[in-house]
PDB file of C-alpha atoms in Angstrom:
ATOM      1  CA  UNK A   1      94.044  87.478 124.249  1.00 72.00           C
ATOM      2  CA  UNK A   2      91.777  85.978 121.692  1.00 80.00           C
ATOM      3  CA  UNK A   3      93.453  81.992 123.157  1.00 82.00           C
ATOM      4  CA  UNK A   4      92.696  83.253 126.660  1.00 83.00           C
ATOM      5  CA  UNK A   5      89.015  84.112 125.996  1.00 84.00           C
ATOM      6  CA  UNK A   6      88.407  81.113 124.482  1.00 85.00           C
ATOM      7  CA  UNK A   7      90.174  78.814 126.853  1.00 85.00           C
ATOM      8  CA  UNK A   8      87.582  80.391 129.610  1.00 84.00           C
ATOM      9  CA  UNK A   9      84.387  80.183 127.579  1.00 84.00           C
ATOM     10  CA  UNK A  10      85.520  76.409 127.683  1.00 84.00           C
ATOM     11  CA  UNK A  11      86.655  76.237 130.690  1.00 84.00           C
ATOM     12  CA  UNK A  12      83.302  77.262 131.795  1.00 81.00           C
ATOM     13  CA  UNK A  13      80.706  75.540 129.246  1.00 78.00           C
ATOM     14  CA  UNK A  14      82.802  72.128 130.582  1.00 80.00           C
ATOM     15  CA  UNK A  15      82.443  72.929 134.047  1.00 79.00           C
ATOM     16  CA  UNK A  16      78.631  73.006 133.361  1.00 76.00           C
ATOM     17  CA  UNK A  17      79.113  69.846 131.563  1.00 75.00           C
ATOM     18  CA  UNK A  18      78.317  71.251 128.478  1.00 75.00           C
ATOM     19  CA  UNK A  19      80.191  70.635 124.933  1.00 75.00           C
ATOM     20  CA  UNK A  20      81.851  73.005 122.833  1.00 76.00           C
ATOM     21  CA  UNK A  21      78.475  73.475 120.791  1.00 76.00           C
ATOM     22  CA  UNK A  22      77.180  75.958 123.579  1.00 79.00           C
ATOM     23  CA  UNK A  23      79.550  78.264 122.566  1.00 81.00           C
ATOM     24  CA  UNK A  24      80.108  77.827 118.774  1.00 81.00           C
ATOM     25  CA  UNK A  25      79.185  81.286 117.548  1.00 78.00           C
ATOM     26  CA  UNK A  26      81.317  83.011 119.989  1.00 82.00           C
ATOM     27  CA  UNK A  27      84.330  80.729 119.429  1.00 84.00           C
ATOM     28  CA  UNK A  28      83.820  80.886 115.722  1.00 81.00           C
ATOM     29  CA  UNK A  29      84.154  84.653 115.980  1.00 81.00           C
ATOM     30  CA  UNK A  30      87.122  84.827 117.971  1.00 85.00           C
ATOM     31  CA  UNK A  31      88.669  81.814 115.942  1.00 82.00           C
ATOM     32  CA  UNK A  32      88.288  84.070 112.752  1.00 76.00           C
ATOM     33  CA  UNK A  33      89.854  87.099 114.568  1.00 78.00           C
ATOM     34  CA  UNK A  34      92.916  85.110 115.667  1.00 79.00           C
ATOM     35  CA  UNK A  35      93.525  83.821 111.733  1.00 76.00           C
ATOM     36  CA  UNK A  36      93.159  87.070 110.568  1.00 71.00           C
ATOM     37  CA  UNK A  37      94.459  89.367 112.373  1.00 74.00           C
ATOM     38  CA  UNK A  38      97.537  87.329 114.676  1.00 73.00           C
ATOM     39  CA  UNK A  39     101.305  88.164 113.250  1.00 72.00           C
ATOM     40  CA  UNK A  40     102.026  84.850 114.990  1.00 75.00           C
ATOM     41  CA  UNK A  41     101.594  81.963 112.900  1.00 75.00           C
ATOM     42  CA  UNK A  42     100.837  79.813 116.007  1.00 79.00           C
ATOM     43  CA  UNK A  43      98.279  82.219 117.636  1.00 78.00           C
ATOM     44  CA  UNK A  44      96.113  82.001 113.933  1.00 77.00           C
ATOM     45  CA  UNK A  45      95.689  78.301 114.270  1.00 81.00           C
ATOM     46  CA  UNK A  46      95.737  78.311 117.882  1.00 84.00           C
ATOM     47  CA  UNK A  47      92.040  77.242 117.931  1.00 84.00           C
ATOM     48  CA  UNK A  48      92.460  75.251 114.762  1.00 83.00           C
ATOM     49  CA  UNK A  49      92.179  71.759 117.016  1.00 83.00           C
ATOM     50  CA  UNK A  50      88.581  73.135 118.648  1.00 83.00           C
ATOM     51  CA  UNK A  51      87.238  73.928 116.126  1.00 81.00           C
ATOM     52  CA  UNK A  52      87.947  70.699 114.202  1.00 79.00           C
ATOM     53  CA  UNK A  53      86.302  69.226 117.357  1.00 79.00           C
ATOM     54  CA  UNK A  54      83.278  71.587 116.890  1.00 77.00           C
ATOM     55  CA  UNK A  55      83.390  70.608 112.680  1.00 74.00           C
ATOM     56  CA  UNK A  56      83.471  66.554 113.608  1.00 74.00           C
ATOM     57  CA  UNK A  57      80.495  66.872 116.275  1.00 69.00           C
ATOM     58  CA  UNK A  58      78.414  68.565 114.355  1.00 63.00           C
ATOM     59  CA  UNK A  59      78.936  66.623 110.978  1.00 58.00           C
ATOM     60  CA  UNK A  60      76.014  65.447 109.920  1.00 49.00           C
ATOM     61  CA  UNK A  61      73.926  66.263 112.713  1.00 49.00           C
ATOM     62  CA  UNK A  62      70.026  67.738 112.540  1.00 43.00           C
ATOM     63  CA  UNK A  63      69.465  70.738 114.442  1.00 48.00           C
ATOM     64  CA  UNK A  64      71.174  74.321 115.125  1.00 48.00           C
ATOM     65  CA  UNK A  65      74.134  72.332 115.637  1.00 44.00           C
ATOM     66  CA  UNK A  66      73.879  70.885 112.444  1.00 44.00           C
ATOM     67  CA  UNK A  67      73.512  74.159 110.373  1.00 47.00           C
ATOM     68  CA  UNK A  68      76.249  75.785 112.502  1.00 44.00           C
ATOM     69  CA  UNK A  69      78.278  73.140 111.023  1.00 40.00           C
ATOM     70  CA  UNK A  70      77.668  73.510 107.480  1.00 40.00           C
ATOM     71  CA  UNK A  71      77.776  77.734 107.957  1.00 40.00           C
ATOM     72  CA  UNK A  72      81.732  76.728 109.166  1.00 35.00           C
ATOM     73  CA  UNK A  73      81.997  74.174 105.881  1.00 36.00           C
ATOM     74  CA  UNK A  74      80.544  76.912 103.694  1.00 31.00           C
ATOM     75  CA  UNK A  75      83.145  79.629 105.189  1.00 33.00           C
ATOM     76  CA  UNK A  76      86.056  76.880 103.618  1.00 29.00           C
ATOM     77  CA  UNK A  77      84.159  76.618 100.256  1.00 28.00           C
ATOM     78  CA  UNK A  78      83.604  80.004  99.734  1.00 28.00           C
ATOM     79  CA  UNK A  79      87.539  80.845 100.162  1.00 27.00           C
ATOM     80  CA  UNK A  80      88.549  77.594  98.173  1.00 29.00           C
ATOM     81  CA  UNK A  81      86.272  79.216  95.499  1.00 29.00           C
ATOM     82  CA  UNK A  82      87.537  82.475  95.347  1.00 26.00           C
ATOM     83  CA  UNK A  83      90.994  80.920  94.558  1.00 30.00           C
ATOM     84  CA  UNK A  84      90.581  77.962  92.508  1.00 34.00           C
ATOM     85  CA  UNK A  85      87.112  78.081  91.042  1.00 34.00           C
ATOM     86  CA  UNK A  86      85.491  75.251  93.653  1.00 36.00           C
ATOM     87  CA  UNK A  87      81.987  76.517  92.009  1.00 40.00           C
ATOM     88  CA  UNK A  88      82.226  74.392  88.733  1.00 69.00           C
ATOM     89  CA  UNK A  89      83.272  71.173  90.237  1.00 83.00           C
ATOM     90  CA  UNK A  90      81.683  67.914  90.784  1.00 85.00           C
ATOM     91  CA  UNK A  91      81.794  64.525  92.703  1.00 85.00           C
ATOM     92  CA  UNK A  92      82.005  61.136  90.943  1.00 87.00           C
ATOM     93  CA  UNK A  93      81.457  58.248  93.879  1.00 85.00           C
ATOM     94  CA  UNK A  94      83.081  54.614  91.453  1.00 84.00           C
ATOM     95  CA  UNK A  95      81.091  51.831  93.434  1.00 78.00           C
ATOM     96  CA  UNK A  96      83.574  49.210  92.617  1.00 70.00           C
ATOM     97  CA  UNK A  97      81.402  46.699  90.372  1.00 62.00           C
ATOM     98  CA  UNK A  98      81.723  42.990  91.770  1.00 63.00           C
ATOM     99  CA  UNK A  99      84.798  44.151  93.320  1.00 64.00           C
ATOM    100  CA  UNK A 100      86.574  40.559  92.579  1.00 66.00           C
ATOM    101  CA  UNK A 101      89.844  40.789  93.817  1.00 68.00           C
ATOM    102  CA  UNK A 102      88.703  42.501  97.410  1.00 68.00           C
ATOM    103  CA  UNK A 103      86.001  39.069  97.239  1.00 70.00           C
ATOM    104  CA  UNK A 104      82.756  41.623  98.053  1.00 70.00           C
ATOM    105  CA  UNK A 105      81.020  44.125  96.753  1.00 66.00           C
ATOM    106  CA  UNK A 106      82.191  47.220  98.222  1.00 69.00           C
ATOM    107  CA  UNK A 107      79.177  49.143  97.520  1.00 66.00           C
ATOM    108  CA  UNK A 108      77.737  46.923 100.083  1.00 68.00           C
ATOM    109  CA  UNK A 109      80.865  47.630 102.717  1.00 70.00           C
ATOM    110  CA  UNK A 110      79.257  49.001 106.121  1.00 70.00           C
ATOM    111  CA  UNK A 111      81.157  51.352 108.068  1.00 68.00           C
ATOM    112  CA  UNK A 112      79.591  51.576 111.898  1.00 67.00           C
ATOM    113  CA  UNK A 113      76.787  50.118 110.993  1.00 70.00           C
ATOM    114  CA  UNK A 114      75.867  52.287 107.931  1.00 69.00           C
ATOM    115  CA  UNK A 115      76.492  51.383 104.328  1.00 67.00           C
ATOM    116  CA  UNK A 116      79.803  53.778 104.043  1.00 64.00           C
ATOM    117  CA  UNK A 117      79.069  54.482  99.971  1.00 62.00           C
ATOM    118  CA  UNK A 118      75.775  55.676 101.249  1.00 62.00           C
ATOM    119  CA  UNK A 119      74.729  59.552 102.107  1.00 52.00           C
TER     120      UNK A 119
ATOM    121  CA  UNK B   1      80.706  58.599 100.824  1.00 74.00           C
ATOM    122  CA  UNK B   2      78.336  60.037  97.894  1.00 74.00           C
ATOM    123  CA  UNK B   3      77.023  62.391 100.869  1.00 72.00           C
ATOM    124  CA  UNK B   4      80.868  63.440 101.636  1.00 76.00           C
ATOM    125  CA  UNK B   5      81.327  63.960  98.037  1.00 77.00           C
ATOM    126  CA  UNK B   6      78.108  65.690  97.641  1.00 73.00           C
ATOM    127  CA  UNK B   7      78.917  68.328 100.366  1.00 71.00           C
ATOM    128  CA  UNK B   8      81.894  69.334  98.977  1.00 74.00           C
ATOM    129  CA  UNK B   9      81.019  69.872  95.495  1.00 74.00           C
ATOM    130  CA  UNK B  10      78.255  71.429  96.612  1.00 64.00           C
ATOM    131  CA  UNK B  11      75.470  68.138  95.600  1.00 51.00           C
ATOM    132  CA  UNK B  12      76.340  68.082  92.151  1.00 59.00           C
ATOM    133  CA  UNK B  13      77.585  64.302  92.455  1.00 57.00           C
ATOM    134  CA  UNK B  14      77.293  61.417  90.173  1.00 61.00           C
ATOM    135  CA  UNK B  15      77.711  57.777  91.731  1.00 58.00           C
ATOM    136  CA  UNK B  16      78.702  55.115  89.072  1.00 59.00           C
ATOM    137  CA  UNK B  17      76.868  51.832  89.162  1.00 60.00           C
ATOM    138  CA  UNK B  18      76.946  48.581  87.371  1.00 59.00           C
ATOM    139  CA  UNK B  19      74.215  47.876  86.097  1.00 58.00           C
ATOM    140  CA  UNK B  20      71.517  45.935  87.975  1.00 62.00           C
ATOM    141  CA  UNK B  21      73.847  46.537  90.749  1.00 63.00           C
ATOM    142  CA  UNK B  22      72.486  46.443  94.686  1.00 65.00           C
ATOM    143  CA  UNK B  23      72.029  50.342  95.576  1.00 64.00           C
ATOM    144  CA  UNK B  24      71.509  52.060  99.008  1.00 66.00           C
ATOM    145  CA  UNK B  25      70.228  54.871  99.352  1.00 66.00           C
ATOM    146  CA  UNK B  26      71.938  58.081  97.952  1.00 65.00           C
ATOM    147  CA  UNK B  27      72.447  61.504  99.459  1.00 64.00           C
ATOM    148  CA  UNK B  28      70.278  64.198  97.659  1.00 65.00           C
ATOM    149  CA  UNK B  29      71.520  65.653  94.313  1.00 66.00           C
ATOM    150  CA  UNK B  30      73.415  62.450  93.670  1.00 73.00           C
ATOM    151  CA  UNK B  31      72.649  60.909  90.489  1.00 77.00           C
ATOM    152  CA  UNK B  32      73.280  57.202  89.657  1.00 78.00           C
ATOM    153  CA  UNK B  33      75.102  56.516  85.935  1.00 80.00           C
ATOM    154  CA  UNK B  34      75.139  52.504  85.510  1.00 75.00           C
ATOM    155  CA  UNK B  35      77.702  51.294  83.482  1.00 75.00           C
ATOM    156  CA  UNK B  36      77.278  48.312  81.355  1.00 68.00           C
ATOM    157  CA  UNK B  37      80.872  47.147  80.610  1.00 74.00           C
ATOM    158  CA  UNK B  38      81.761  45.311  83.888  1.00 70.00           C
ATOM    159  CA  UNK B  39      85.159  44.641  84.921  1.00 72.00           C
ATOM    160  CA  UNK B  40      86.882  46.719  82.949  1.00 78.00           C
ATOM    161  CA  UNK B  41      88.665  48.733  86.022  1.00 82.00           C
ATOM    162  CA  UNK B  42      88.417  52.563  87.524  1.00 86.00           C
ATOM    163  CA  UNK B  43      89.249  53.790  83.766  1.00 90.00           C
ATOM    164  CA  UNK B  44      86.107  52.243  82.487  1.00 88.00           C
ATOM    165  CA  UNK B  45      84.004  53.974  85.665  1.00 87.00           C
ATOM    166  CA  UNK B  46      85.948  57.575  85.244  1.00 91.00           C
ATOM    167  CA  UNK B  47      84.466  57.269  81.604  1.00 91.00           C
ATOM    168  CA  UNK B  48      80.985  56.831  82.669  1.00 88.00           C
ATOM    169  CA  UNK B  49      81.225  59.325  85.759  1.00 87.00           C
ATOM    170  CA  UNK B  50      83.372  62.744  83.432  1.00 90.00           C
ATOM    171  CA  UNK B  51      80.782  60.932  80.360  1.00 89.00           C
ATOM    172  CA  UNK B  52      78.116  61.989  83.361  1.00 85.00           C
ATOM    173  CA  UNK B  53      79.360  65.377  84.474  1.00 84.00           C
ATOM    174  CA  UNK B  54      80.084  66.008  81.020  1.00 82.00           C
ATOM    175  CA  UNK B  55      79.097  70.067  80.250  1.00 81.00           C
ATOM    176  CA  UNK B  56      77.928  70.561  83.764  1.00 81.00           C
ATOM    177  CA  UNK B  57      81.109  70.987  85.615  1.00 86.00           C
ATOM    178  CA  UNK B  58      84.810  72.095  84.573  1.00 89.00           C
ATOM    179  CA  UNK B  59      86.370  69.539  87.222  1.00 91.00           C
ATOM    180  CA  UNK B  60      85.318  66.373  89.058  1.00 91.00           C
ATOM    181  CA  UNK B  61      86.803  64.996  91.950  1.00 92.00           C
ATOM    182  CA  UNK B  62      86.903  61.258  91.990  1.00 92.00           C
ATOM    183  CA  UNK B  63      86.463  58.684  94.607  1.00 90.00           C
ATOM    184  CA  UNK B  64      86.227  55.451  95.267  1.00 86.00           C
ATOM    185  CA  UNK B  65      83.336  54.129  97.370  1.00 82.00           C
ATOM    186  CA  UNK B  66      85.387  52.451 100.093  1.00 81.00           C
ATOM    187  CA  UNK B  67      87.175  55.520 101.763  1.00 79.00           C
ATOM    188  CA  UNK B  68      84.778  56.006 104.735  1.00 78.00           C
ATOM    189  CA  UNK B  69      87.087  58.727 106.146  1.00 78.00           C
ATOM    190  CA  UNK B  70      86.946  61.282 103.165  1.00 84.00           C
ATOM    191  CA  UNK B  71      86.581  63.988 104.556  1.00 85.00           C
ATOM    192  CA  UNK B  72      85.021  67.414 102.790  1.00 85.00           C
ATOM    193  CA  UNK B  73      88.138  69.083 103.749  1.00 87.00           C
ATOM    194  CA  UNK B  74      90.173  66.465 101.608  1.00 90.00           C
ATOM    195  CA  UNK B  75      88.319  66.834  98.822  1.00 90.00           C
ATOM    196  CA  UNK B  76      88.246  71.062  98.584  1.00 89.00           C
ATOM    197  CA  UNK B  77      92.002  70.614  99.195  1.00 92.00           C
ATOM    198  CA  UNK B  78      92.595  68.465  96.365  1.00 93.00           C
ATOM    199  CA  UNK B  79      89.620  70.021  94.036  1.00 92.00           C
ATOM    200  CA  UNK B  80      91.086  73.812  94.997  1.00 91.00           C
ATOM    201  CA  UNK B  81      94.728  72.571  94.121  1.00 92.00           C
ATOM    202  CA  UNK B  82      93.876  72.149  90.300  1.00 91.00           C
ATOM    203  CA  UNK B  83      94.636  75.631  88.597  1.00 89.00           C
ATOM    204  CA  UNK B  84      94.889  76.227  84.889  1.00 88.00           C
ATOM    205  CA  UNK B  85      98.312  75.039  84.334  1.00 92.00           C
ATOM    206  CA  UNK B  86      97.278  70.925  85.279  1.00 95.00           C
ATOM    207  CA  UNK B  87      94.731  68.424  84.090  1.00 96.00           C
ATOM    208  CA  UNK B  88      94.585  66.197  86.908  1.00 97.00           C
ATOM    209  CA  UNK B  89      95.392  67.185  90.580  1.00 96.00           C
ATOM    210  CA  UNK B  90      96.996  63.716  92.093  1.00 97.00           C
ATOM    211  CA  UNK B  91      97.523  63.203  95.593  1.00 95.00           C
ATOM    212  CA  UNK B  92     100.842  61.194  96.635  1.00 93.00           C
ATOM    213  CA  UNK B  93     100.783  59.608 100.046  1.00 87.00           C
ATOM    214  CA  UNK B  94     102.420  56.765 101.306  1.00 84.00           C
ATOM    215  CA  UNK B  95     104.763  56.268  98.515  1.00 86.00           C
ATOM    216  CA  UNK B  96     101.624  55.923  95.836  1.00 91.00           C
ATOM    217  CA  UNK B  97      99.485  58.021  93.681  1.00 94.00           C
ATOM    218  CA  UNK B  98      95.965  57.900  94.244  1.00 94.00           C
ATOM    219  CA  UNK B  99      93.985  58.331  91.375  1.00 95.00           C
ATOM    220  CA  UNK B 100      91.027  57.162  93.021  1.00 92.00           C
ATOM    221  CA  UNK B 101      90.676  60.339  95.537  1.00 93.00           C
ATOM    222  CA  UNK B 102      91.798  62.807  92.663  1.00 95.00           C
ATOM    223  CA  UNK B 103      90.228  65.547  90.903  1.00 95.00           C
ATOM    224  CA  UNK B 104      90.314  65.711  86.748  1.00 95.00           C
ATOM    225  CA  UNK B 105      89.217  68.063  84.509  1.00 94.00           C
ATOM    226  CA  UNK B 106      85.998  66.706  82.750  1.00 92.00           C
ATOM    227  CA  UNK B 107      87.826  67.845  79.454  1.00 93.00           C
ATOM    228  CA  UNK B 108      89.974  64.918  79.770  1.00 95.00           C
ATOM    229  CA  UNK B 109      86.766  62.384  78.806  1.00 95.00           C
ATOM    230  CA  UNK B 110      88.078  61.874  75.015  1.00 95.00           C
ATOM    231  CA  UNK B 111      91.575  60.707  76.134  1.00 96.00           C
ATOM    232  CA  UNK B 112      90.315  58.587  78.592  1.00 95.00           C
ATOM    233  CA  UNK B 113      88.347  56.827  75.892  1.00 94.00           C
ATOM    234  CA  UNK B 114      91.077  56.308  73.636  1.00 95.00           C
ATOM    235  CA  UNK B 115      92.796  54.748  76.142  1.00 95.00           C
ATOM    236  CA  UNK B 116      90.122  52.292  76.512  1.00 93.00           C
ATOM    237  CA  UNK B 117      89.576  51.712  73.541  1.00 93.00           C
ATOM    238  CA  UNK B 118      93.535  50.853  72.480  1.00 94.00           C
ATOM    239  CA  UNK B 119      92.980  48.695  75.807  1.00 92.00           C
ATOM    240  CA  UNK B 120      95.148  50.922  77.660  1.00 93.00           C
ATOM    241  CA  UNK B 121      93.386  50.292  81.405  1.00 90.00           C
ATOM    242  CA  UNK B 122      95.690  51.924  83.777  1.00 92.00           C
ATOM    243  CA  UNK B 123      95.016  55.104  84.898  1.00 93.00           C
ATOM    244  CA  UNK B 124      98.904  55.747  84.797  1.00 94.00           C
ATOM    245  CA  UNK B 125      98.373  55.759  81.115  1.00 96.00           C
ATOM    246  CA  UNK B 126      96.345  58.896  81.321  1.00 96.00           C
ATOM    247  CA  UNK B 127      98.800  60.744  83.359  1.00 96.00           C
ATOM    248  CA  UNK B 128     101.372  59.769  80.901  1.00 95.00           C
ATOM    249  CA  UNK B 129      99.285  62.228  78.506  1.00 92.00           C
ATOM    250  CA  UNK B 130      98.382  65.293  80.367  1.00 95.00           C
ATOM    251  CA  UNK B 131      99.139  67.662  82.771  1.00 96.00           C
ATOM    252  CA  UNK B 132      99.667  66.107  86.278  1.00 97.00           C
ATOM    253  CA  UNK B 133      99.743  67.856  89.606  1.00 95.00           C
ATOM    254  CA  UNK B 134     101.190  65.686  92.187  1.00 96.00           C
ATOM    255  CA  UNK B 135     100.464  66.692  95.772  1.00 95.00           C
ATOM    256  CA  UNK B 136     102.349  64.802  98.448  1.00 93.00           C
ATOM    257  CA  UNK B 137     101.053  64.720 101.869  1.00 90.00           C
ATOM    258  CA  UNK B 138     103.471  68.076 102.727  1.00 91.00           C
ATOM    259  CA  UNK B 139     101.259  69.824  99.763  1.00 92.00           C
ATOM    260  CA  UNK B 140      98.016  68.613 101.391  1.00 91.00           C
ATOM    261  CA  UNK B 141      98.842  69.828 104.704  1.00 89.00           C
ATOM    262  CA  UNK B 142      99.524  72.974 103.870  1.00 88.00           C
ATOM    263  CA  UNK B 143      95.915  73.613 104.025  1.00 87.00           C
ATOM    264  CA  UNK B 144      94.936  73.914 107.617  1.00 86.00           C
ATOM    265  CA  UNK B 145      91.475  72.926 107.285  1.00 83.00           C
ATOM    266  CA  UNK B 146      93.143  69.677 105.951  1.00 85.00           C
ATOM    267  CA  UNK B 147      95.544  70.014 109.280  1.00 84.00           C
ATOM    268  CA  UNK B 148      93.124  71.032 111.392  1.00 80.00           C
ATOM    269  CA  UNK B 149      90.966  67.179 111.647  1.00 71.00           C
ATOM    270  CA  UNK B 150      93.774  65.137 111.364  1.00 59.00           C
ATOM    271  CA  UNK B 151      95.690  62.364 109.153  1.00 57.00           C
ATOM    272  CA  UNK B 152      93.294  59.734 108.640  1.00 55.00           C
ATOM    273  CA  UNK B 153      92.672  60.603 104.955  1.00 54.00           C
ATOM    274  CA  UNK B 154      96.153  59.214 104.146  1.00 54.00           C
ATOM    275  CA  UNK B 155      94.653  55.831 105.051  1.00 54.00           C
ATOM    276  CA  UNK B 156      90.550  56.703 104.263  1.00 51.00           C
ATOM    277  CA  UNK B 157      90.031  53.916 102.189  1.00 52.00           C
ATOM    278  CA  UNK B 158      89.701  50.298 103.042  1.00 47.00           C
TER     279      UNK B 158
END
């Protein structure tokens, strides 16, 4: 039911030609209902590929879109945290030095455009 | 990659520089720690960055800064896979380890330095002396937010 709702809500927002954002918060709810609550394995990751969509659009984006993003990344780290204790660890970024045998620096390696060590 | 790194470890990130080295700009929270022996190899830089961390965090993940596709996921996955029983959680894909997209406990800083200092560079020397959990690409994709974008973090880094 849950797969069927959601294939209509994009079904429809495309038809407007819309993306997947318009309807975030309702897929978002129905996504969570499906992994929690489905006996089938396939029907609680059923909207696992959407909603990576929905994760990769919004990545680093300003706006509502942007924090509707983050609310989905914060969902992960909170249940990462409650097994492993996620809350006490932290990043260390090695920028390479001269990088000699690559032949340059790859701190200064760009990546579409953007410096790809950089934020 | 510092902003990547950032997210995920929710900003507390430290990005190790030579010194006088050419710097972009850095996410927020990210903290530069310049080290002054160049050349010396990612044991001499995962000194400086646990030396860094050091009583601020029980684990760090650690990256290198040429993996443009990291992805947050990745690094929960791999961060959330160290329990109690292992030192070092040490993904496996490909046929290699990768030390350089692995999370350590921050403990671990006075081993690595002996190892330096008895001029023992490799980070396969450190896993020789502690508590290793290897995760091969099965063990990584177990966790379907790690499924869920896809496979490029098997080749992420250039």
């Amino acid at each position: 039911v849950g797969s069927h709702k959601a294939l209509m809500l994009l079904t429809d927002v495309l038809a407007r030609g819309e993306g997947p954002e318009a309807v975030a918060d309702e897929l978002e709810r129905i996504e969570e209902a499906a992994r929690l609550t489905s006996i089938c394995g396939l029907g609680q990751v059923a909207l696992g590929p959407v909603m990576s969509v929905l994760r990769m659009r919004t990545e680093g984006e300003e706006g509502e879109a942007g924090r509707r993003g983050r609310r989905l990344r914060a969902r992960t780290t909170l249940t990462r945290a409650t097994v492993a204790g996620m809350a006490a660890a932290a990043g260390i970024v090695l920028a390479g030095g001269r990088s000699s045998r690559m032949g340059t620096p790859k701190a200064t390696l760009e990546w579409h455009g953007r410096r790809c060590c950089g934020g | 990659v510092t902003g990547i790194v950032a997210r995920a470890t929710e900003g507390r990130s430290s990005w190790c520089a030579r010194a006088g080295q050419d710097l972009p700009a850095m996410a927020k929270g990210v903290e530069v720690t310049e080290d002054d022996k160049e050349g010396r190899g990612p044991l001499q830089g995962l000194a400086a960055g646990l030396a860094a961390v050091d009583g601020r965090a029980e684990i760090a993940f650690v990256s290198s800064t040429d993996a443009p596709l990291l992805h947050p996921a990745f690094v929960r996955r791999v961060v959330g896979a160290l329990d109690g029983e292992h030192d070092v959680a040490l993904p496996q894909a490909g046929g290699f380890p990768h030390p350089l997209a692995a999370a350590y406990r921050t403990e671990l800083l006075p081993s690595v330095q002996q190892l330096i200092a008895a001029d023992r560079m490799r980070p396969a020397f450190l896993f020789e002396t502690c508590r290793v959990q290897r995760l091969d690409e099965a063990a990584l994709l177990a966790d379907p937010a790690v499924a869920a974008y896809d496979r490029r973090w098997t080749r992420c880094s250039t």
